[in-house]
mmCIF file of C-alpha atoms and ligand atoms in Angstrom:
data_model
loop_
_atom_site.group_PDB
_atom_site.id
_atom_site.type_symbol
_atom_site.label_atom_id
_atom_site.label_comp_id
_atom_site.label_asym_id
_atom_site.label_seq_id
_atom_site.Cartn_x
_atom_site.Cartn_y
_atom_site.Cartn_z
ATOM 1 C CA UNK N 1 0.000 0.000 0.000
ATOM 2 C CA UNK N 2 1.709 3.408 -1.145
ATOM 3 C CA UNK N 3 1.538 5.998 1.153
ATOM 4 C CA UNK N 4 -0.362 9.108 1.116
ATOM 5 C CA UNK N 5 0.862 12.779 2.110
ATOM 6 C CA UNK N 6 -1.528 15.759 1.992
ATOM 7 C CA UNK N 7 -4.304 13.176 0.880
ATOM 8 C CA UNK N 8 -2.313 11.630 -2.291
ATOM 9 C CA UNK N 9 -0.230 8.917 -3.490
ATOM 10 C CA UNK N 10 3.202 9.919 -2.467
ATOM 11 C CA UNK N 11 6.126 8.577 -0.992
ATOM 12 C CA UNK N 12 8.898 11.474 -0.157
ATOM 13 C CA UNK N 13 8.880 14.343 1.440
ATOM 14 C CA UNK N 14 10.893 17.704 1.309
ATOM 15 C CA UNK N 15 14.394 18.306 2.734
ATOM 16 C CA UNK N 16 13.213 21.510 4.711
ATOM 17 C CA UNK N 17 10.589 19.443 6.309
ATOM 18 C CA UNK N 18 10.110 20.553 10.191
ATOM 19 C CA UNK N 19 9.480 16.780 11.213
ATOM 20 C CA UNK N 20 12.962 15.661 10.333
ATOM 21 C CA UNK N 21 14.741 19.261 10.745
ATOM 22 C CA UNK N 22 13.366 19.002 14.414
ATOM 23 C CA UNK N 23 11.151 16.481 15.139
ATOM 24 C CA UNK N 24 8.599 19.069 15.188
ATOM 25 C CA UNK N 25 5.425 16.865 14.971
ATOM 26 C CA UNK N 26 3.415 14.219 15.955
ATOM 27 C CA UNK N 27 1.946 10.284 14.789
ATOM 28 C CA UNK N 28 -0.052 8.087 15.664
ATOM 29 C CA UNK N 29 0.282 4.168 15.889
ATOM 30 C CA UNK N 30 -2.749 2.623 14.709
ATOM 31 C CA UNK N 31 -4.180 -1.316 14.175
ATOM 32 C CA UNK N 32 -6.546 -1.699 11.213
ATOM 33 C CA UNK N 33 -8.489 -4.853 10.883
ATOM 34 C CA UNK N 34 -11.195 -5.406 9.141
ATOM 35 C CA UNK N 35 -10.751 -2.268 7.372
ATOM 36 C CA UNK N 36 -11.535 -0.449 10.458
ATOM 37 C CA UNK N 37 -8.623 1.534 12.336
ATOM 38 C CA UNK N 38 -8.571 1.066 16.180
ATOM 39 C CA UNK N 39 -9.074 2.566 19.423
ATOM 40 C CA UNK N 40 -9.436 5.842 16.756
ATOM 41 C CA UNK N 41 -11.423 7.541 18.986
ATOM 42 C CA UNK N 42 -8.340 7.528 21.600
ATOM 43 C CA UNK N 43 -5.891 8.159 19.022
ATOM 44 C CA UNK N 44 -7.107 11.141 17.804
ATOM 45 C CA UNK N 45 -7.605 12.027 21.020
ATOM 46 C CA UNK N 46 -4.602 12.210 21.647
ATOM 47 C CA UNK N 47 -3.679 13.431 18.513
ATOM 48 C CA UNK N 48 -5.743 16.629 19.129
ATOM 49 C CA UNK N 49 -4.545 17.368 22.676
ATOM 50 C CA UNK N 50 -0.899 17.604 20.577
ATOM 51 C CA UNK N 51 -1.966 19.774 18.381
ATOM 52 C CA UNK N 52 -3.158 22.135 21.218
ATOM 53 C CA UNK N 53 -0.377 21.460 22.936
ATOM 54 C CA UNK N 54 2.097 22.453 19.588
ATOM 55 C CA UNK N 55 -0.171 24.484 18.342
ATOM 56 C CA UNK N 56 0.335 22.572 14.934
ATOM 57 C CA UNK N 57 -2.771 23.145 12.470
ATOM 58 C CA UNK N 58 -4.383 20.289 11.589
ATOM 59 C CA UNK N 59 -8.673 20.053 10.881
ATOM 60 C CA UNK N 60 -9.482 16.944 12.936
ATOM 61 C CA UNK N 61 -12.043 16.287 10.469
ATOM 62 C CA UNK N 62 -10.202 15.985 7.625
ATOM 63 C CA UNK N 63 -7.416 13.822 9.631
ATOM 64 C CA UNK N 64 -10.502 11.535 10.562
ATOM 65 C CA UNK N 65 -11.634 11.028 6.616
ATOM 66 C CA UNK N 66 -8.443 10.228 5.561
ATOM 67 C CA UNK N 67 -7.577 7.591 8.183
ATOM 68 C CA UNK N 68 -10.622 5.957 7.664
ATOM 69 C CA UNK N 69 -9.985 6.005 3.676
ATOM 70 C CA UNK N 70 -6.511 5.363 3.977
ATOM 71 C CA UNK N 71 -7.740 2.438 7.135
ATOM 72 C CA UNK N 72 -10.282 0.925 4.513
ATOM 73 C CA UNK N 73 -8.415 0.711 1.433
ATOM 74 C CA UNK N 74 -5.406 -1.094 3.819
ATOM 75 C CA UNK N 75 -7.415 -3.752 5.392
ATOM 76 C CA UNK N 76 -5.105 -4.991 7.885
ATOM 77 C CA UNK N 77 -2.217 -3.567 9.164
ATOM 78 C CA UNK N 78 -0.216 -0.797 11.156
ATOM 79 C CA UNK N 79 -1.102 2.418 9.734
ATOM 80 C CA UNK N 80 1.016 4.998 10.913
ATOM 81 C CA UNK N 81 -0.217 8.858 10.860
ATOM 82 C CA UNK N 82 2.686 11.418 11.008
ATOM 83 C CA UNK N 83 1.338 15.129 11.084
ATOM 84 C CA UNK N 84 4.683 17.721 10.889
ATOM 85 C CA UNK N 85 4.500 21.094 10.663
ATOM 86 C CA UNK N 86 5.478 21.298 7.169
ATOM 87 C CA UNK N 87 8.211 22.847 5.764
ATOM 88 C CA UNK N 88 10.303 25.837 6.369
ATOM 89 C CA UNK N 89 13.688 27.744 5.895
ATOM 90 C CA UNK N 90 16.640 26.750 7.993
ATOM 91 C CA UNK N 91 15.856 27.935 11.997
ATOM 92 C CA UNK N 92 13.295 26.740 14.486
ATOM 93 C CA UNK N 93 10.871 30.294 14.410
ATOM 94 C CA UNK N 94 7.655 28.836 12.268
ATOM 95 C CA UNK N 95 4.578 30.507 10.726
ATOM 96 C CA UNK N 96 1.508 30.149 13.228
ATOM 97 C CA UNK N 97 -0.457 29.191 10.067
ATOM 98 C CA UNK N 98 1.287 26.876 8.035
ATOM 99 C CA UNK N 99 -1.126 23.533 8.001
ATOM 100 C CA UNK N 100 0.692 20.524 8.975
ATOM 101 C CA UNK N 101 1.721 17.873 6.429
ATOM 102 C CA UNK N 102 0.127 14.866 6.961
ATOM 103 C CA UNK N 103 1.895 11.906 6.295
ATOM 104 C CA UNK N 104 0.241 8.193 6.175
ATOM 105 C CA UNK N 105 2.232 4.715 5.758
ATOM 106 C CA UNK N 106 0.960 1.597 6.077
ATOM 107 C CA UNK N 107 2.464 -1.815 7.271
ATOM 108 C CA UNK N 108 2.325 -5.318 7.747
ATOM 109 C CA UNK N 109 0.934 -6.423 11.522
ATOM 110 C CA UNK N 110 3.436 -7.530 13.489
ATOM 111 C CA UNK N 111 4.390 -10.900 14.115
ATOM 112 C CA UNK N 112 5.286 -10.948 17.904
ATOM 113 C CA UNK N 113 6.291 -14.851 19.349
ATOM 114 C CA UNK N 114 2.173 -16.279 21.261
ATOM 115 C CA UNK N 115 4.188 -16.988 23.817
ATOM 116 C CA UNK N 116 4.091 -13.338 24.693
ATOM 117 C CA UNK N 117 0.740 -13.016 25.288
ATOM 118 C CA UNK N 118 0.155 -16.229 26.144
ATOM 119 C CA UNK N 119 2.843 -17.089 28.650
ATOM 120 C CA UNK N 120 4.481 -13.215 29.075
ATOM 121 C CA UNK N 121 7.664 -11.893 28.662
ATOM 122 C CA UNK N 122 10.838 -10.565 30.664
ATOM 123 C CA UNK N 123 11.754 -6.782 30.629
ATOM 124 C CA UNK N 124 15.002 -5.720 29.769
ATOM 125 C CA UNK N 125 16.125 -2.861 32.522
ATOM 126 C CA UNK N 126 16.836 -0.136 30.276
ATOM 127 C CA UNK N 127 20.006 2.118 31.652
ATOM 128 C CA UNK N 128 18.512 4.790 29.715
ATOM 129 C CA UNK N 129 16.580 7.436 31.549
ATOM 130 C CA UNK N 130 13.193 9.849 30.696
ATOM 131 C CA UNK N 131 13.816 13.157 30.954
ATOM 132 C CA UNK N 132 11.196 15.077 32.666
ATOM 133 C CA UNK N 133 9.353 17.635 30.008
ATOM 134 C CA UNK N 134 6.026 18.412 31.136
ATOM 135 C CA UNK N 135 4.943 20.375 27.818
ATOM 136 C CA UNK N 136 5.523 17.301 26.264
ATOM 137 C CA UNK N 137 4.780 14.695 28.339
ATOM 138 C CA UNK N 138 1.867 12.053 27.486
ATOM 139 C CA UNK N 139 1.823 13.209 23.649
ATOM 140 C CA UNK N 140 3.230 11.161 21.092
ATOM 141 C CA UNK N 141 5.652 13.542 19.426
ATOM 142 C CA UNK N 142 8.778 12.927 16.834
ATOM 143 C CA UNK N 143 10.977 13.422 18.897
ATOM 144 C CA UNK N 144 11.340 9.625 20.192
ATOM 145 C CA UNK N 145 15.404 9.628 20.659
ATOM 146 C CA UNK N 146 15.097 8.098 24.540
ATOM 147 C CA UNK N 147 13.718 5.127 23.227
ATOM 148 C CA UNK N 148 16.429 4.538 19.952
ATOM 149 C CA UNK N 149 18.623 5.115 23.143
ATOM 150 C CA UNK N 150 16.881 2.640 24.992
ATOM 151 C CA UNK N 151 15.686 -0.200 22.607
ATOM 152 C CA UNK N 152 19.358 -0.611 21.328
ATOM 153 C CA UNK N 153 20.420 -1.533 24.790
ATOM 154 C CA UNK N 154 19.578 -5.398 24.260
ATOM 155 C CA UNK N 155 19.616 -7.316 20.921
ATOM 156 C CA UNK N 156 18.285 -11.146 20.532
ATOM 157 C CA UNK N 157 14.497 -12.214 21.665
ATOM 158 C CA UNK N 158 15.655 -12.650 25.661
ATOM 159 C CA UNK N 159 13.698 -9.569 26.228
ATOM 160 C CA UNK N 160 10.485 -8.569 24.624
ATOM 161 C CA UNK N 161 10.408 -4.996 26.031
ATOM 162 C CA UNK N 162 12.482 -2.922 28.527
ATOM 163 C CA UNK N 163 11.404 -0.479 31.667
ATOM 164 C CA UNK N 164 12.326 2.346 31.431
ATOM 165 C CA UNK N 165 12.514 5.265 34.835
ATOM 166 C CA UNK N 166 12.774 8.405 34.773
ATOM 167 C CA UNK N 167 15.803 10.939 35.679
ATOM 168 C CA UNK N 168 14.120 10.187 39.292
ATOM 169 C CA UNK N 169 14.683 6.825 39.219
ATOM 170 C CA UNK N 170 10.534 6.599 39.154
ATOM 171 C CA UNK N 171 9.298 3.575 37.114
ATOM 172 C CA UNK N 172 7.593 5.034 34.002
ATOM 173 C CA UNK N 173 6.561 2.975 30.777
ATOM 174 C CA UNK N 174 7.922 0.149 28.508
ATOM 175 C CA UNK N 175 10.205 1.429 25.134
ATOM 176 C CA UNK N 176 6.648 0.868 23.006
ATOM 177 C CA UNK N 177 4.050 -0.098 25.714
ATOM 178 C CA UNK N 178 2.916 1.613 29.301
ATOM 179 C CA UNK N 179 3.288 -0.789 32.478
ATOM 180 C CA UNK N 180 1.103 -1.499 34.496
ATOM 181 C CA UNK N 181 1.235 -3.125 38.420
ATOM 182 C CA UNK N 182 -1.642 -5.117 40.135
ATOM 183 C CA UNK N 183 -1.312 -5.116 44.009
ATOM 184 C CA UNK N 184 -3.848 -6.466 46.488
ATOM 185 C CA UNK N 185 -6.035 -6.545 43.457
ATOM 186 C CA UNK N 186 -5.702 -2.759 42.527
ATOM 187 C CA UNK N 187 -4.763 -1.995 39.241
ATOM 188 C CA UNK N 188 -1.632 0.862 39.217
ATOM 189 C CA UNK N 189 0.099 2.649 36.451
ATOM 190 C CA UNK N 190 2.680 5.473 36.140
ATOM 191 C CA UNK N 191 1.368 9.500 36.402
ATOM 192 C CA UNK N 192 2.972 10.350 32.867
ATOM 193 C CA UNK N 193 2.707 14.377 33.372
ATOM 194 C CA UNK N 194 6.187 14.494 33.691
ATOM 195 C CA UNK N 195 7.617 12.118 30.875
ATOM 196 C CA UNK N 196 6.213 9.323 29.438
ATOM 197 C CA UNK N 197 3.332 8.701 26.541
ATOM 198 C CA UNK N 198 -0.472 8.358 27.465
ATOM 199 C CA UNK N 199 -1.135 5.245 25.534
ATOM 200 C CA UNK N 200 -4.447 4.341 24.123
ATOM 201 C CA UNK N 201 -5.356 1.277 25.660
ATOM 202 C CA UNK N 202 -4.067 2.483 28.942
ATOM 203 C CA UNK N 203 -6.505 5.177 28.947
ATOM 204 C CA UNK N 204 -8.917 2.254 27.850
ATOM 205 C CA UNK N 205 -7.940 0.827 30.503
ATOM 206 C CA UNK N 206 -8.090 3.446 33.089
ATOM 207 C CA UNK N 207 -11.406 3.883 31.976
ATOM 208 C CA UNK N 208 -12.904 0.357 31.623
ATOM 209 C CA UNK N 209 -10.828 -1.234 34.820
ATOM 210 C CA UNK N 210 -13.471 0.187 37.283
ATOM 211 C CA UNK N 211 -16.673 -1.436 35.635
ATOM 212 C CA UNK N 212 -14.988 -4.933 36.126
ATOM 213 C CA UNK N 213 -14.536 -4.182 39.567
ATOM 214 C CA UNK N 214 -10.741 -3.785 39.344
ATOM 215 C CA UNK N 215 -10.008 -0.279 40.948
ATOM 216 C CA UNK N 216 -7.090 1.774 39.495
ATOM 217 C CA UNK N 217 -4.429 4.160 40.524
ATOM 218 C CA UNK N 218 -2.364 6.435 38.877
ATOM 219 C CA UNK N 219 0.427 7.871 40.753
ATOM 220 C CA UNK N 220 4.388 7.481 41.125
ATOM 221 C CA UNK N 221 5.891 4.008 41.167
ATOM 222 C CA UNK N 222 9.349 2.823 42.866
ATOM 223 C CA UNK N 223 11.241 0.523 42.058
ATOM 224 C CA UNK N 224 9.811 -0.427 45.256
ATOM 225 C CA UNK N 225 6.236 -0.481 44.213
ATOM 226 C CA UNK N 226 7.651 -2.933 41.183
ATOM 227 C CA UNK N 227 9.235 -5.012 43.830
ATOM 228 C CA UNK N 228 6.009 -5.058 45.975
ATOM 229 C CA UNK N 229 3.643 -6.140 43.021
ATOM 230 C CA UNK N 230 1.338 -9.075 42.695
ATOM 231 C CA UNK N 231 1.253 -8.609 38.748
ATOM 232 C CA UNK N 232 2.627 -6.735 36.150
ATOM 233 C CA UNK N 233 1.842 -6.341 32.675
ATOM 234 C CA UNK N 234 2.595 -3.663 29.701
ATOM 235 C CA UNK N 235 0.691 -2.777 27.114
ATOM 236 C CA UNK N 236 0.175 -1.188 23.953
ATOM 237 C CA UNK N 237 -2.536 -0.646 20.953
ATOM 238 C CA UNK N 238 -0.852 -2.990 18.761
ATOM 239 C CA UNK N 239 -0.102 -5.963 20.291
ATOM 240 C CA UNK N 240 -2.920 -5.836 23.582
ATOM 241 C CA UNK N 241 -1.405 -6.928 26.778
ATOM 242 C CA UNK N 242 2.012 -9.079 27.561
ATOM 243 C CA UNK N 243 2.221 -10.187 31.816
ATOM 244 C CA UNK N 244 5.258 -9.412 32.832
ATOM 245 C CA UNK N 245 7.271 -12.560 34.211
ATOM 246 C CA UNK N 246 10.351 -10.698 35.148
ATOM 247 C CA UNK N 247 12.544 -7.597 35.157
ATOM 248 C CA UNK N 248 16.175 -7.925 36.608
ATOM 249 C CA UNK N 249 15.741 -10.641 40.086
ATOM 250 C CA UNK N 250 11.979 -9.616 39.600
ATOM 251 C CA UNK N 251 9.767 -12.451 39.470
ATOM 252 C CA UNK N 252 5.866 -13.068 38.626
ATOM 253 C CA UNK N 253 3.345 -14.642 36.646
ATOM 254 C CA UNK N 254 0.371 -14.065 34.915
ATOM 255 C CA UNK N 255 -2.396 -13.271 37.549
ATOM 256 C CA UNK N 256 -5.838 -13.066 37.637
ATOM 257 C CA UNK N 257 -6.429 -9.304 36.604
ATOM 258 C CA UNK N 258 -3.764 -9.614 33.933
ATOM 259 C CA UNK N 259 -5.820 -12.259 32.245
ATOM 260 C CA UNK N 260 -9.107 -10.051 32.559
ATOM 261 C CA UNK N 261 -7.615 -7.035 31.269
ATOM 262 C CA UNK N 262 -6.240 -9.095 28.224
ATOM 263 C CA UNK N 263 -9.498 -10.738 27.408
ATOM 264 C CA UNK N 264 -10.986 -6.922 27.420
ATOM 265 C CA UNK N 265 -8.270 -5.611 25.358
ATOM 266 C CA UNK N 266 -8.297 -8.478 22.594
ATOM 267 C CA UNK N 267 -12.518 -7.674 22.792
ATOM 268 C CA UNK N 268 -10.828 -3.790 21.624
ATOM 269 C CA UNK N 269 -8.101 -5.080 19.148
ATOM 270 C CA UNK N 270 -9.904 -7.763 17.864
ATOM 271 C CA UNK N 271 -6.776 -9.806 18.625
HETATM 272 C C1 PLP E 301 6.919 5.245 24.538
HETATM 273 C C2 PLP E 301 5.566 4.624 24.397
HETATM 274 N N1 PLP E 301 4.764 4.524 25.484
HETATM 275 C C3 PLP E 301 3.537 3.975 25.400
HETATM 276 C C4 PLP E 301 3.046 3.480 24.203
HETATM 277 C C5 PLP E 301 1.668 2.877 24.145
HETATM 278 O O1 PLP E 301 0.796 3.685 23.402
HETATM 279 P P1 PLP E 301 -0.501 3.094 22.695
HETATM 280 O O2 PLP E 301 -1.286 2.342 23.748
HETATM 281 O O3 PLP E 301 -1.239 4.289 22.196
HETATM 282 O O4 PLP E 301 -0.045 2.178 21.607
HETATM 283 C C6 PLP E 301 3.834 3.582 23.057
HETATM 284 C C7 PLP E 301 3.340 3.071 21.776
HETATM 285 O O5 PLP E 301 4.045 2.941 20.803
HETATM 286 C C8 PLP E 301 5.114 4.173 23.153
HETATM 287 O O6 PLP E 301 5.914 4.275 22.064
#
């Protein structure tokens, strides 16, 4: 599937583009099945609240149509939705006005091992730390260098994901997912105003949790807190939920509210 900027068939863009000059922009991860993309609603959510937050100019509308064209004319796959602020001359200052370029690329699904979900997988302890921005914190901007840091820390399939803290030594997120803790049957994950990205499904989740009588938390989380837990798990909107069976000495297996939470997010990916 060729991939579409500005709403046509096109596959390069300009030099003096802002995204790669700067990272100045955002995207969006997205599963399409059945034609449909999912979670949308969260994503451009998300999406919006980065615009705001950029002030990049983008009608939500049209971003809709076109990920719903682009969504049904893909089938299956990852569709990935960059929006940059288009281009400019050499400097950071930008016009106010300039509409961003939006940039859509599809690919295959990945093929992650069934084991993962199925059994879980071990977290590589990333050395790597997130710095604290909170203008920037929760969105999913272009600017994604902490986790190339990060990811490149292991090679081989040992690890499926890593944790990553923060300059604070709090525990934050996965490289790709958010983490979440279950202890005495309360569901926990990481406040991610500071650093961090507000996934989808963990907002899903968030949301949904309480209506299967699993009552959440967001706050700060030790090392401590990781050490103290019943169940971990991370997450993303591609892939659903892995349990976490171990990080560093760290031990666990797949509990009771990690297998609840994965049947509801499979219900959501149609995994
Ligand atoms: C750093 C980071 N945190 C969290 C997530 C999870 O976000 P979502 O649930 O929207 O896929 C991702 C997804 O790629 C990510 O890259």
């Amino acid at each position: 599937m060729h991939s579409w900027v500005d709403g046509v068939v096109q596959s390069q863009v300009g030099l003096n583009n802002r995204g790669l000059a700067y990272g100045d922009g955002l995207f969006e991860t997205i599963a399409v099945r059945g034609g449909q993309p999912l979670l949308l609603e969260r994503h451009l959510q998300r999406l919006q609240w980065g615009c705001e937050r950029l002030a990049l100019v983008a009608n939500p509308q049209q971003v809709r149509e076109e990920v719903l064209a682009y969504a049904a004319a893909m089938g299956e796959g990852v569709l990935k939705l960059i929006l940059t602020r288009g281009d400019s001359p050499r400097g950071y200052a930008a016009d106010p006005e300039a509409p961003a370029r939006r940039i859509l690329q599809a690919s295959s699904l990945p093929s992650y091992p069934a084991a993962h979900s199925a059994e879980g997988v071990r977290l590589y302890p990333c050395r790597t730390r997130l710095a604290e921005q909170p203008l920037l914190a929760g969105l999913k901007h272009l600017n994604r260098l902490e986790q190339v840091l990060a990811r490149n820390e292991w090679q081989g399939g040992d690890y499926a994901e890593g944790l990553m803290c923060d300059t604070q030594g709090r525990v934050i997120e996965g490289v790709y997912s958010n983490l979440f803790l279950v202890r005495d049957a309360v569901l926990y994950t990481a406040d991610v105003t500071r650093c961090g990205v507000a996934g989808t499904l963990r907002a899903e989740l968030l949301q949904q949790a309480p209506t299967l009588g699993i009552p959440v938390k967001v706050c700060d989380l030790t090392l401590q807190d990781l050490g103290a837990a019943d169940e971990a798990f991370v997450c993303n909107g591609v892939y659903g939920i892995w349990p976490v069976l171990g990080c560093d000495a760290l031990r666990w297996s797949a509990g009771p509210v990690t297998r609840k939470l994965q049947t509801l997010a499979c219900a959501l990916l149609d995994l």
